[in-house]
PDB file of C-alpha atoms and ligand atoms in Angstrom:
ATOM      1  CA  MET A 343      72.729 -14.136-237.186  1.00 67.00           C
ATOM      2  CA  ASN A 344      70.219 -11.565-235.933  1.00 76.00           C
ATOM      3  CA  LYS A 345      66.735 -12.700-235.035  1.00 91.00           C
ATOM      4  CA  ILE A 346      64.652 -14.014-237.919  1.00 93.00           C
ATOM      5  CA  GLU A 347      61.009 -12.985-237.783  1.00 96.00           C
ATOM      6  CA  ILE A 348      58.203 -14.717-239.622  1.00 97.00           C
ATOM      7  CA  ASN A 349      55.016 -12.916-240.633  1.00 96.00           C
ATOM      8  CA  ASP A 350      51.920 -13.804-242.558  1.00 95.00           C
ATOM      9  CA  ILE A 351      50.687 -10.998-244.829  1.00 97.00           C
ATOM     10  CA  ASN A 352      47.009 -12.090-244.625  1.00 96.00           C
ATOM     11  CA  GLU A 353      47.256 -11.811-240.870  1.00 96.00           C
ATOM     12  CA  LEU A 354      48.915  -8.378-240.982  1.00 96.00           C
ATOM     13  CA  ILE A 355      46.036  -7.147-243.174  1.00 96.00           C
ATOM     14  CA  ARG A 356      43.483  -8.682-240.799  1.00 95.00           C
ATOM     15  CA  LYS A 357      45.177  -6.976-237.869  1.00 96.00           C
ATOM     16  CA  GLN A 358      44.915  -3.686-239.782  1.00 96.00           C
ATOM     17  CA  TYR A 359      48.607  -2.912-240.067  1.00 96.00           C
ATOM     18  CA  PRO A 360      49.123   0.368-241.995  1.00 96.00           C
ATOM     19  CA  LYS A 361      48.385   0.120-245.732  1.00 95.00           C
ATOM     20  CA  ALA A 362      51.768   1.668-246.578  1.00 96.00           C
ATOM     21  CA  LEU A 363      53.595  -1.067-244.629  1.00 95.00           C
ATOM     22  CA  ILE A 364      51.656  -3.855-246.396  1.00 96.00           C
ATOM     23  CA  GLU A 365      52.384  -2.269-249.780  1.00 96.00           C
ATOM     24  CA  LYS A 366      56.084  -2.016-248.910  1.00 96.00           C
ATOM     25  CA  LEU A 367      56.207  -5.688-247.901  1.00 97.00           C
ATOM     26  CA  LEU A 368      54.402  -6.761-251.091  1.00 97.00           C
ATOM     27  CA  ASN A 369      56.867  -4.730-253.130  1.00 97.00           C
ATOM     28  CA  ASP A 370      59.848  -6.219-251.230  1.00 97.00           C
ATOM     29  CA  VAL A 371      58.531  -9.703-252.076  1.00 97.00           C
ATOM     30  CA  LEU A 372      58.259  -8.750-255.755  1.00 96.00           C
ATOM     31  CA  VAL A 373      61.835  -7.437-255.798  1.00 95.00           C
ATOM     32  CA  LEU A 374      63.172 -10.582-254.077  1.00 96.00           C
ATOM     33  CA  SER A 375      61.125 -12.951-256.228  1.00 94.00           C
ATOM     34  CA  LEU A 376      62.500 -11.417-259.414  1.00 92.00           C
ATOM     35  CA  LYS A 377      65.833 -12.975-258.401  1.00 89.00           C
ATOM     36  CA  VAL A 378      64.391 -16.409-259.210  1.00 86.00           C
ATOM     37  CA  LYS A 379      61.565 -15.460-261.538  1.00 82.00           C
ATOM     38  CA  GLU A 380      63.182 -12.883-263.827  1.00 74.00           C
ATOM     39  CA  ASP A 381      63.199 -15.270-266.786  1.00 72.00           C
ATOM     40  CA  TYR A 382      59.568 -16.350-266.290  1.00 80.00           C
ATOM     41  CA  PRO A 383      57.518 -14.475-268.860  1.00 78.00           C
ATOM     42  CA  ASP A 384      54.949 -12.073-267.397  1.00 88.00           C
ATOM     43  CA  TYR A 385      55.865 -12.854-263.775  1.00 91.00           C
ATOM     44  CA  LYS A 386      55.499  -9.206-262.689  1.00 92.00           C
ATOM     45  CA  GLU A 387      52.083  -8.925-264.363  1.00 93.00           C
ATOM     46  CA  TRP A 388      50.953 -12.215-262.764  1.00 93.00           C
ATOM     47  CA  TYR A 389      52.100 -10.947-259.350  1.00 95.00           C
ATOM     48  CA  GLN A 390      50.237  -7.666-259.694  1.00 96.00           C
ATOM     49  CA  THR A 391      47.031  -8.991-261.254  1.00 96.00           C
ATOM     50  CA  LYS A 392      46.685 -12.376-259.516  1.00 96.00           C
ATOM     51  CA  GLN A 393      48.860 -12.644-256.413  1.00 96.00           C
ATOM     52  CA  ILE A 394      48.147  -9.254-254.802  1.00 97.00           C
ATOM     53  CA  PRO A 395      44.346  -9.250-255.387  1.00 97.00           C
ATOM     54  CA  GLY A 396      44.289 -12.886-254.135  1.00 97.00           C
ATOM     55  CA  ILE A 397      45.811 -11.777-250.851  1.00 97.00           C
ATOM     56  CA  TYR A 398      42.998  -9.288-250.344  1.00 95.00           C
ATOM     57  CA  ASP A 399      40.244 -11.784-251.281  1.00 95.00           C
ATOM     58  CA  ASN A 400      41.782 -14.520-249.088  1.00 94.00           C
ATOM     59  CA  THR A 401      42.557 -17.019-251.842  1.00 97.00           C
ATOM     60  CA  ARG A 402      46.285 -16.335-251.600  1.00 98.00           C
ATOM     61  CA  ASN A 403      48.828 -15.555-248.928  1.00 98.00           C
ATOM     62  CA  ILE A 404      52.529 -14.815-248.558  1.00 98.00           C
ATOM     63  CA  ILE A 405      54.522 -15.821-245.518  1.00 98.00           C
ATOM     64  CA  ILE A 406      57.667 -13.771-245.145  1.00 98.00           C
ATOM     65  CA  ALA A 407      60.935 -14.144-243.242  1.00 98.00           C
ATOM     66  CA  HIS A 408      62.759 -10.971-242.344  1.00 96.00           C
ATOM     67  CA  ILE A 409      65.612  -9.759-240.213  1.00 95.00           C
ATOM     68  CA  GLY A 410      64.628  -6.288-239.056  1.00 92.00           C
ATOM     69  CA  ASN A 411      63.559  -4.429-242.189  1.00 92.00           C
ATOM     70  CA  ARG A 412      65.323  -6.794-244.540  1.00 95.00           C
ATOM     71  CA  LEU A 413      63.236  -9.428-246.306  1.00 97.00           C
ATOM     72  CA  VAL A 414      65.309 -12.624-246.558  1.00 97.00           C
ATOM     73  CA  GLY A 415      62.783 -15.181-247.776  1.00 98.00           C
ATOM     74  CA  PHE A 416      59.155 -15.853-248.542  1.00 98.00           C
ATOM     75  CA  ILE A 417      56.700 -18.506-249.601  1.00 98.00           C
ATOM     76  CA  SER A 418      53.689 -17.497-251.665  1.00 97.00           C
ATOM     77  CA  LEU A 419      50.597 -19.654-251.549  1.00 98.00           C
ATOM     78  CA  LYS A 420      47.267 -20.288-253.195  1.00 98.00           C
ATOM     79  CA  LYS A 421      44.444 -21.874-251.218  1.00 98.00           C
ATOM     80  CA  THR A 422      41.072 -22.464-252.835  1.00 97.00           C
ATOM     81  CA  GLU A 423      38.525 -25.301-252.732  1.00 95.00           C
ATOM     82  CA  THR A 424      40.185 -26.891-255.747  1.00 95.00           C
ATOM     83  CA  GLU A 425      43.848 -26.042-255.374  1.00 96.00           C
ATOM     84  CA  LYS A 426      46.443 -25.878-252.614  1.00 98.00           C
ATOM     85  CA  LYS A 427      49.653 -24.685-254.076  1.00 98.00           C
ATOM     86  CA  ILE A 428      53.084 -23.196-253.344  1.00 98.00           C
ATOM     87  CA  CYS A 429      53.458 -20.591-256.099  1.00 96.00           C
ATOM     88  CA  THR A 430      56.961 -19.350-255.276  1.00 95.00           C
ATOM     89  CA  PHE A 431      59.364 -20.250-252.514  1.00 97.00           C
ATOM     90  CA  TYR A 432      62.695 -18.527-252.094  1.00 97.00           C
ATOM     91  CA  VAL A 433      65.304 -17.800-249.443  1.00 97.00           C
ATOM     92  CA  GLU A 434      67.969 -15.285-250.376  1.00 96.00           C
ATOM     93  CA  LYS A 435      71.246 -17.012-251.266  1.00 94.00           C
ATOM     94  CA  THR A 436      73.356 -15.623-248.393  1.00 95.00           C
ATOM     95  CA  PHE A 437      70.719 -16.669-245.844  1.00 96.00           C
ATOM     96  CA  GLN A 438      70.150 -20.200-247.108  1.00 97.00           C
ATOM     97  CA  LYS A 439      70.929 -23.267-244.947  1.00 96.00           C
ATOM     98  CA  ASN A 440      69.815 -21.486-241.763  1.00 95.00           C
ATOM     99  CA  LYS A 441      66.492 -23.350-241.434  1.00 96.00           C
ATOM    100  CA  ILE A 442      64.499 -20.407-242.815  1.00 97.00           C
ATOM    101  CA  GLY A 443      63.140 -22.579-245.654  1.00 98.00           C
ATOM    102  CA  THR A 444      62.149 -25.307-243.180  1.00 98.00           C
ATOM    103  CA  ILE A 445      60.198 -22.822-241.033  1.00 97.00           C
ATOM    104  CA  LEU A 446      58.478 -21.256-244.070  1.00 98.00           C
ATOM    105  CA  VAL A 447      57.336 -24.676-245.330  1.00 98.00           C
ATOM    106  CA  GLU A 448      56.020 -25.630-241.889  1.00 98.00           C
ATOM    107  CA  LYS A 449      53.975 -22.422-241.795  1.00 98.00           C
ATOM    108  CA  ALA A 450      52.781 -23.004-245.362  1.00 98.00           C
ATOM    109  CA  VAL A 451      51.647 -26.557-244.593  1.00 98.00           C
ATOM    110  CA  THR A 452      49.695 -25.286-241.582  1.00 98.00           C
ATOM    111  CA  TYR A 453      48.084 -22.457-243.551  1.00 97.00           C
ATOM    112  CA  LEU A 454      47.206 -24.684-246.521  1.00 98.00           C
ATOM    113  CA  GLU A 455      46.135 -27.591-244.261  1.00 97.00           C
ATOM    114  CA  GLU A 456      48.002 -29.770-246.731  1.00 97.00           C
ATOM    115  CA  GLU A 457      51.360 -31.537-246.354  1.00 97.00           C
ATOM    116  CA  LYS A 458      51.659 -32.196-250.076  1.00 97.00           C
ATOM    117  CA  PRO A 459      50.758 -28.972-251.887  1.00 98.00           C
ATOM    118  CA  LEU A 460      51.315 -28.647-255.601  1.00 98.00           C
ATOM    119  CA  ILE A 461      54.674 -27.047-256.421  1.00 97.00           C
ATOM    120  CA  THR A 462      56.633 -26.609-259.642  1.00 95.00           C
ATOM    121  CA  ILE A 463      60.409 -26.680-259.243  1.00 94.00           C
ATOM    122  CA  PRO A 464      62.997 -25.860-261.909  1.00 91.00           C
ATOM    123  CA  MET A 465      65.117 -28.976-262.498  1.00 92.00           C
ATOM    124  CA  ASN A 466      68.362 -27.191-261.609  1.00 90.00           C
ATOM    125  CA  LYS A 467      66.959 -26.367-258.124  1.00 93.00           C
ATOM    126  CA  MET A 468      65.757 -29.867-257.201  1.00 94.00           C
ATOM    127  CA  LYS A 469      68.859 -30.571-255.091  1.00 94.00           C
ATOM    128  CA  GLU A 470      68.104 -27.585-252.844  1.00 95.00           C
ATOM    129  CA  PHE A 471      64.547 -28.878-252.266  1.00 96.00           C
ATOM    130  CA  LYS A 472      65.501 -32.517-251.686  1.00 95.00           C
ATOM    131  CA  ARG A 473      65.671 -32.583-247.867  1.00 97.00           C
ATOM    132  CA  ILE A 474      62.442 -30.625-247.480  1.00 97.00           C
ATOM    133  CA  SER A 475      60.602 -32.720-250.048  1.00 96.00           C
ATOM    134  CA  ASN A 476      61.830 -35.967-248.464  1.00 96.00           C
ATOM    135  CA  ARG A 477      60.553 -34.822-245.061  1.00 97.00           C
ATOM    136  CA  TYR A 478      56.987 -34.507-246.409  1.00 97.00           C
ATOM    137  CA  ASP A 479      57.321 -37.390-248.867  1.00 96.00           C
ATOM    138  CA  TRP A 480      56.642 -35.131-251.843  1.00 96.00           C
ATOM    139  CA  LYS A 481      56.479 -36.978-255.151  1.00 94.00           C
ATOM    140  CA  ILE A 482      57.301 -36.056-258.729  1.00 94.00           C
ATOM    141  CA  THR A 483      54.124 -36.315-260.802  1.00 94.00           C
ATOM    142  CA  ASP A 484      55.245 -34.846-264.137  1.00 92.00           C
ATOM    143  CA  ILE A 485      58.166 -33.222-265.912  1.00 91.00           C
ATOM    144  CA  LYS A 486      57.564 -30.488-268.462  1.00 90.00           C
ATOM    145  CA  GLU A 487      60.412 -29.578-270.758  1.00 82.00           C
ATOM    146  CA  ASN A 488      59.402 -26.111-271.918  1.00 72.00           C
ATOM    147  CA  LEU A 489      56.685 -25.063-269.498  1.00 63.00           C
ATOM    148  CA  TYR A 490      57.646 -21.492-268.644  1.00 64.00           C
ATOM    149  CA  ARG A 491      61.012 -21.054-270.286  1.00 62.00           C
ATOM    150  CA  THR A 492      63.117 -23.011-272.724  1.00 60.00           C
ATOM    151  CA  GLY A 493      66.216 -24.788-271.451  1.00 74.00           C
ATOM    152  CA  THR A 494      65.425 -25.810-267.886  1.00 84.00           C
ATOM    153  CA  PRO A 495      62.718 -28.473-267.438  1.00 90.00           C
ATOM    154  CA  GLU A 496      60.120 -27.841-264.719  1.00 91.00           C
ATOM    155  CA  VAL A 497      59.369 -30.658-262.304  1.00 94.00           C
ATOM    156  CA  ILE A 498      55.759 -30.882-261.155  1.00 95.00           C
ATOM    157  CA  VAL A 499      55.580 -32.143-257.581  1.00 96.00           C
ATOM    158  CA  ASN A 500      52.417 -33.349-255.797  1.00 97.00           C
ATOM    159  CA  GLY A 501      50.266 -32.886-258.880  1.00 95.00           C
ATOM    160  CA  GLU A 502      47.757 -35.353-260.225  1.00 90.00           C
ATOM    161  CA  LEU A 503      49.336 -38.557-261.361  1.00 84.00           C
ATOM    162  CA  LYS A 504      48.397 -39.568-264.914  1.00 79.00           C
ATOM    163  CA  ASP A 505      46.527 -42.897-264.991  1.00 75.00           C
ATOM    164  CA  THR A 506      49.330 -44.538-266.939  1.00 74.00           C
ATOM    165  CA  ALA A 507      52.222 -43.424-264.724  1.00 78.00           C
ATOM    166  CA  SER A 508      53.663 -44.615-261.426  1.00 87.00           C
ATOM    167  CA  TYR A 509      55.933 -42.694-259.029  1.00 86.00           C
ATOM    168  CA  GLN A 510      58.789 -45.146-259.717  1.00 88.00           C
ATOM    169  CA  GLU A 511      58.527 -44.687-263.498  1.00 87.00           C
ATOM    170  CA  LEU A 512      58.418 -40.915-263.076  1.00 87.00           C
ATOM    171  CA  GLU A 513      61.514 -41.005-260.866  1.00 87.00           C
ATOM    172  CA  LYS A 514      63.325 -42.967-263.622  1.00 89.00           C
ATOM    173  CA  THR A 515      62.113 -40.531-266.314  1.00 87.00           C
ATOM    174  CA  TYR A 516      63.269 -37.653-264.092  1.00 88.00           C
ATOM    175  CA  GLN A 517      66.764 -39.173-263.758  1.00 90.00           C
ATOM    176  CA  LYS A 518      66.960 -39.667-267.546  1.00 90.00           C
ATOM    177  CA  ILE A 519      65.861 -36.099-268.364  1.00 90.00           C
ATOM    178  CA  TYR A 520      68.154 -34.754-265.611  1.00 89.00           C
ATOM    179  CA  HIS A 521      71.199 -36.437-267.166  1.00 90.00           C
ATOM    180  CA  ILE A 522      70.317 -35.100-270.628  1.00 89.00           C
ATOM    181  CA  TYR A 523      69.796 -31.623-269.124  1.00 87.00           C
ATOM    182  CA  LYS A 524      73.179 -31.762-267.338  1.00 88.00           C
ATOM    183  CA  PHE A 525      74.864 -32.934-270.545  1.00 89.00           C
ATOM    184  CA  LYS A 526      73.284 -30.108-272.589  1.00 87.00           C
ATOM    185  CA  THR A 527      74.236 -27.510-269.947  1.00 87.00           C
ATOM    186  CA  LEU A 528      77.842 -28.745-269.933  1.00 90.00           C
ATOM    187  CA  SER A 529      78.052 -28.780-273.773  1.00 89.00           C
ATOM    188  CA  ASN A 530      76.728 -25.218-273.873  1.00 87.00           C
ATOM    189  CA  LEU A 531      79.325 -24.129-271.319  1.00 90.00           C
ATOM    190  CA  ILE A 532      82.099 -25.749-273.375  1.00 91.00           C
ATOM    191  CA  LYS A 533      80.781 -24.008-276.543  1.00 89.00           C
ATOM    192  CA  VAL A 534      80.774 -20.626-274.783  1.00 90.00           C
ATOM    193  CA  PHE A 535      84.341 -21.256-273.551  1.00 88.00           C
ATOM    194  CA  LEU A 536      85.578 -22.301-277.006  1.00 89.00           C
ATOM    195  CA  ASN A 537      83.874 -19.283-278.628  1.00 87.00           C
ATOM    196  CA  LYS A 538      85.374 -16.938-276.064  1.00 85.00           C
ATOM    197  CA  TYR A 539      88.910 -18.100-276.796  1.00 85.00           C
ATOM    198  CA  GLY A 540      88.341 -18.480-280.556  1.00 81.00           C
ATOM    199  CA  LEU A 541      88.929 -22.240-280.394  1.00 76.00           C
ATOM    200  CA  GLU A 542      85.726 -23.371-282.086  1.00 69.00           C
ATOM    201  CA  LYS A 543      86.026 -25.183-285.452  1.00 63.00           C
TER     202      LYS A 543
HETATM  203  C1  COA B 174      64.889 -24.484-251.285  1.00 59.84           C
HETATM  204  C2  COA B 174      65.216 -23.321-250.369  1.00 59.84           C
HETATM  205  C3  COA B 174      63.981 -22.448-250.187  1.00 59.84           C
HETATM  206  C4  COA B 174      65.672 -23.885-249.010  1.00 59.84           C
HETATM  207  O1  COA B 174      65.864 -22.787-248.130  1.00 59.84           O
HETATM  208  P1  COA B 174      66.865 -22.854-246.886  1.00 59.84           P
HETATM  209  O2  COA B 174      66.566 -21.708-245.988  1.00 59.84           O
HETATM  210  O3  COA B 174      68.261 -23.007-247.336  1.00 59.84           O
HETATM  211  O4  COA B 174      66.366 -24.213-246.195  1.00 59.84           O
HETATM  212  P2  COA B 174      66.865 -24.851-244.824  1.00 59.84           P
HETATM  213  O5  COA B 174      68.058 -24.129-244.292  1.00 59.84           O
HETATM  214  O6  COA B 174      65.690 -24.953-243.941  1.00 59.84           O
HETATM  215  O7  COA B 174      67.344 -26.294-245.303  1.00 59.84           O
HETATM  216  C5  COA B 174      66.447 -27.373-245.417  1.00 59.84           C
HETATM  217  C6  COA B 174      67.227 -28.629-245.708  1.00 59.84           C
HETATM  218  O8  COA B 174      67.740 -28.561-247.051  1.00 59.84           O
HETATM  219  C7  COA B 174      69.172 -28.716-247.037  1.00 59.84           C
HETATM  220  N1  COA B 174      69.695 -27.824-248.084  1.00 59.84           N
HETATM  221  C8  COA B 174      69.514 -26.489-248.170  1.00 59.84           C
HETATM  222  N2  COA B 174      70.164 -26.032-249.263  1.00 59.84           N
HETATM  223  C9  COA B 174      70.748 -27.087-249.854  1.00 59.84           C
HETATM  224  C10 COA B 174      71.573 -27.243-251.009  1.00 59.84           C
HETATM  225  N3  COA B 174      71.930 -26.205-251.776  1.00 59.84           N
HETATM  226  N4  COA B 174      71.992 -28.488-251.332  1.00 59.84           N
HETATM  227  C11 COA B 174      71.641 -29.545-250.572  1.00 59.84           C
HETATM  228  N5  COA B 174      70.854 -29.462-249.459  1.00 59.84           N
HETATM  229  C12 COA B 174      70.436 -28.244-249.103  1.00 59.84           C
HETATM  230  C13 COA B 174      69.594 -28.281-245.650  1.00 59.84           C
HETATM  231  O9  COA B 174      70.814 -28.855-245.280  1.00 59.84           O
HETATM  232  C14 COA B 174      68.435 -28.784-244.791  1.00 59.84           C
HETATM  233  O10 COA B 174      68.576 -30.166-244.534  1.00 59.84           O
HETATM  234  P3  COA B 174      68.168 -30.761-243.067  1.00 59.84           P
HETATM  235  O11 COA B 174      66.750 -30.311-242.802  1.00 59.84           O
HETATM  236  O12 COA B 174      68.304 -32.204-243.210  1.00 59.84           O
HETATM  237  O13 COA B 174      69.102 -30.119-242.100  1.00 59.84           O
HETATM  238  C15 COA B 174      66.391 -22.472-250.958  1.00 59.84           C
HETATM  239  O14 COA B 174      67.473 -23.311-251.257  1.00 59.84           O
HETATM  240  C16 COA B 174      66.007 -21.696-252.213  1.00 59.84           C
HETATM  241  O15 COA B 174      65.422 -20.617-252.121  1.00 59.84           O
HETATM  242  N6  COA B 174      66.321 -22.250-253.394  1.00 59.84           N
HETATM  243  C17 COA B 174      65.889 -21.660-254.672  1.00 59.84           C
HETATM  244  C18 COA B 174      64.378 -21.848-254.785  1.00 59.84           C
HETATM  245  C19 COA B 174      63.812 -21.552-256.141  1.00 59.84           C
HETATM  246  O16 COA B 174      64.424 -21.734-257.167  1.00 59.84           O
HETATM  247  N7  COA B 174      62.555 -21.088-256.142  1.00 59.84           N
HETATM  248  C20 COA B 174      61.818 -20.845-257.362  1.00 59.84           C
HETATM  249  C21 COA B 174      60.829 -21.933-257.665  1.00 59.84           C
HETATM  250  S1  COA B 174      59.557 -22.150-256.460  1.00 59.84           S
END
């Protein structure tokens, strides 16, 4: 694989890189993020009205991975007095499992000065995050069934733990909801198959 370069958009702005280049990079991130965020309502509006202004007022940042001109991954971050958060984290499918995600998280942890930032992960992507989250001992703190979109539960990681809950109980609840989610997904697939071949009752 050609050389992977990592850049921090806050830093590029500080170093007065041309405005047109910064705008291109921000647009490339939007295009790439729509691959994982297309079914999140109002994602594009959130990106344009919150994420981009936040980069210019230093409450947000995006660290990008690129090979030449091609953006292959990014991690977008929020850092304020009250919140240290990974907003979106994505490495393009064909470039996954090349340590790009590991490098982006390391950079994010350094920028946020926090090894356990808040992050919300769709349940069907938890497997892909497992090794990274184990490395930093990230913990599930809540599971929301219809947070952004119906169907796939969102797992809240490194949030505030409710007084009544423990990490062990949450892990058990996660496993239970995960099995129900897998069962529902499989039943839906079977229904689609039966419909397609006219085999439904
Ligand atoms: C999570 C993600 C960023 C990891 O990126 P990546 O570049 O593949 O990460 P790395 O190559 O650094 O791999 C990190 C570890 O995870 C493991 N891993 C990566 N993909 C995996 C997968 N699909 N299944 C199991 N393990 C996986 C790697 O083997 C590696 O383990 P190691 O450190 O013990 O060697 C990437 O899978 C992704 O973008 N997934 C979708 C994210 C998403 O849905 N984002 C939206 C919500 S924020």
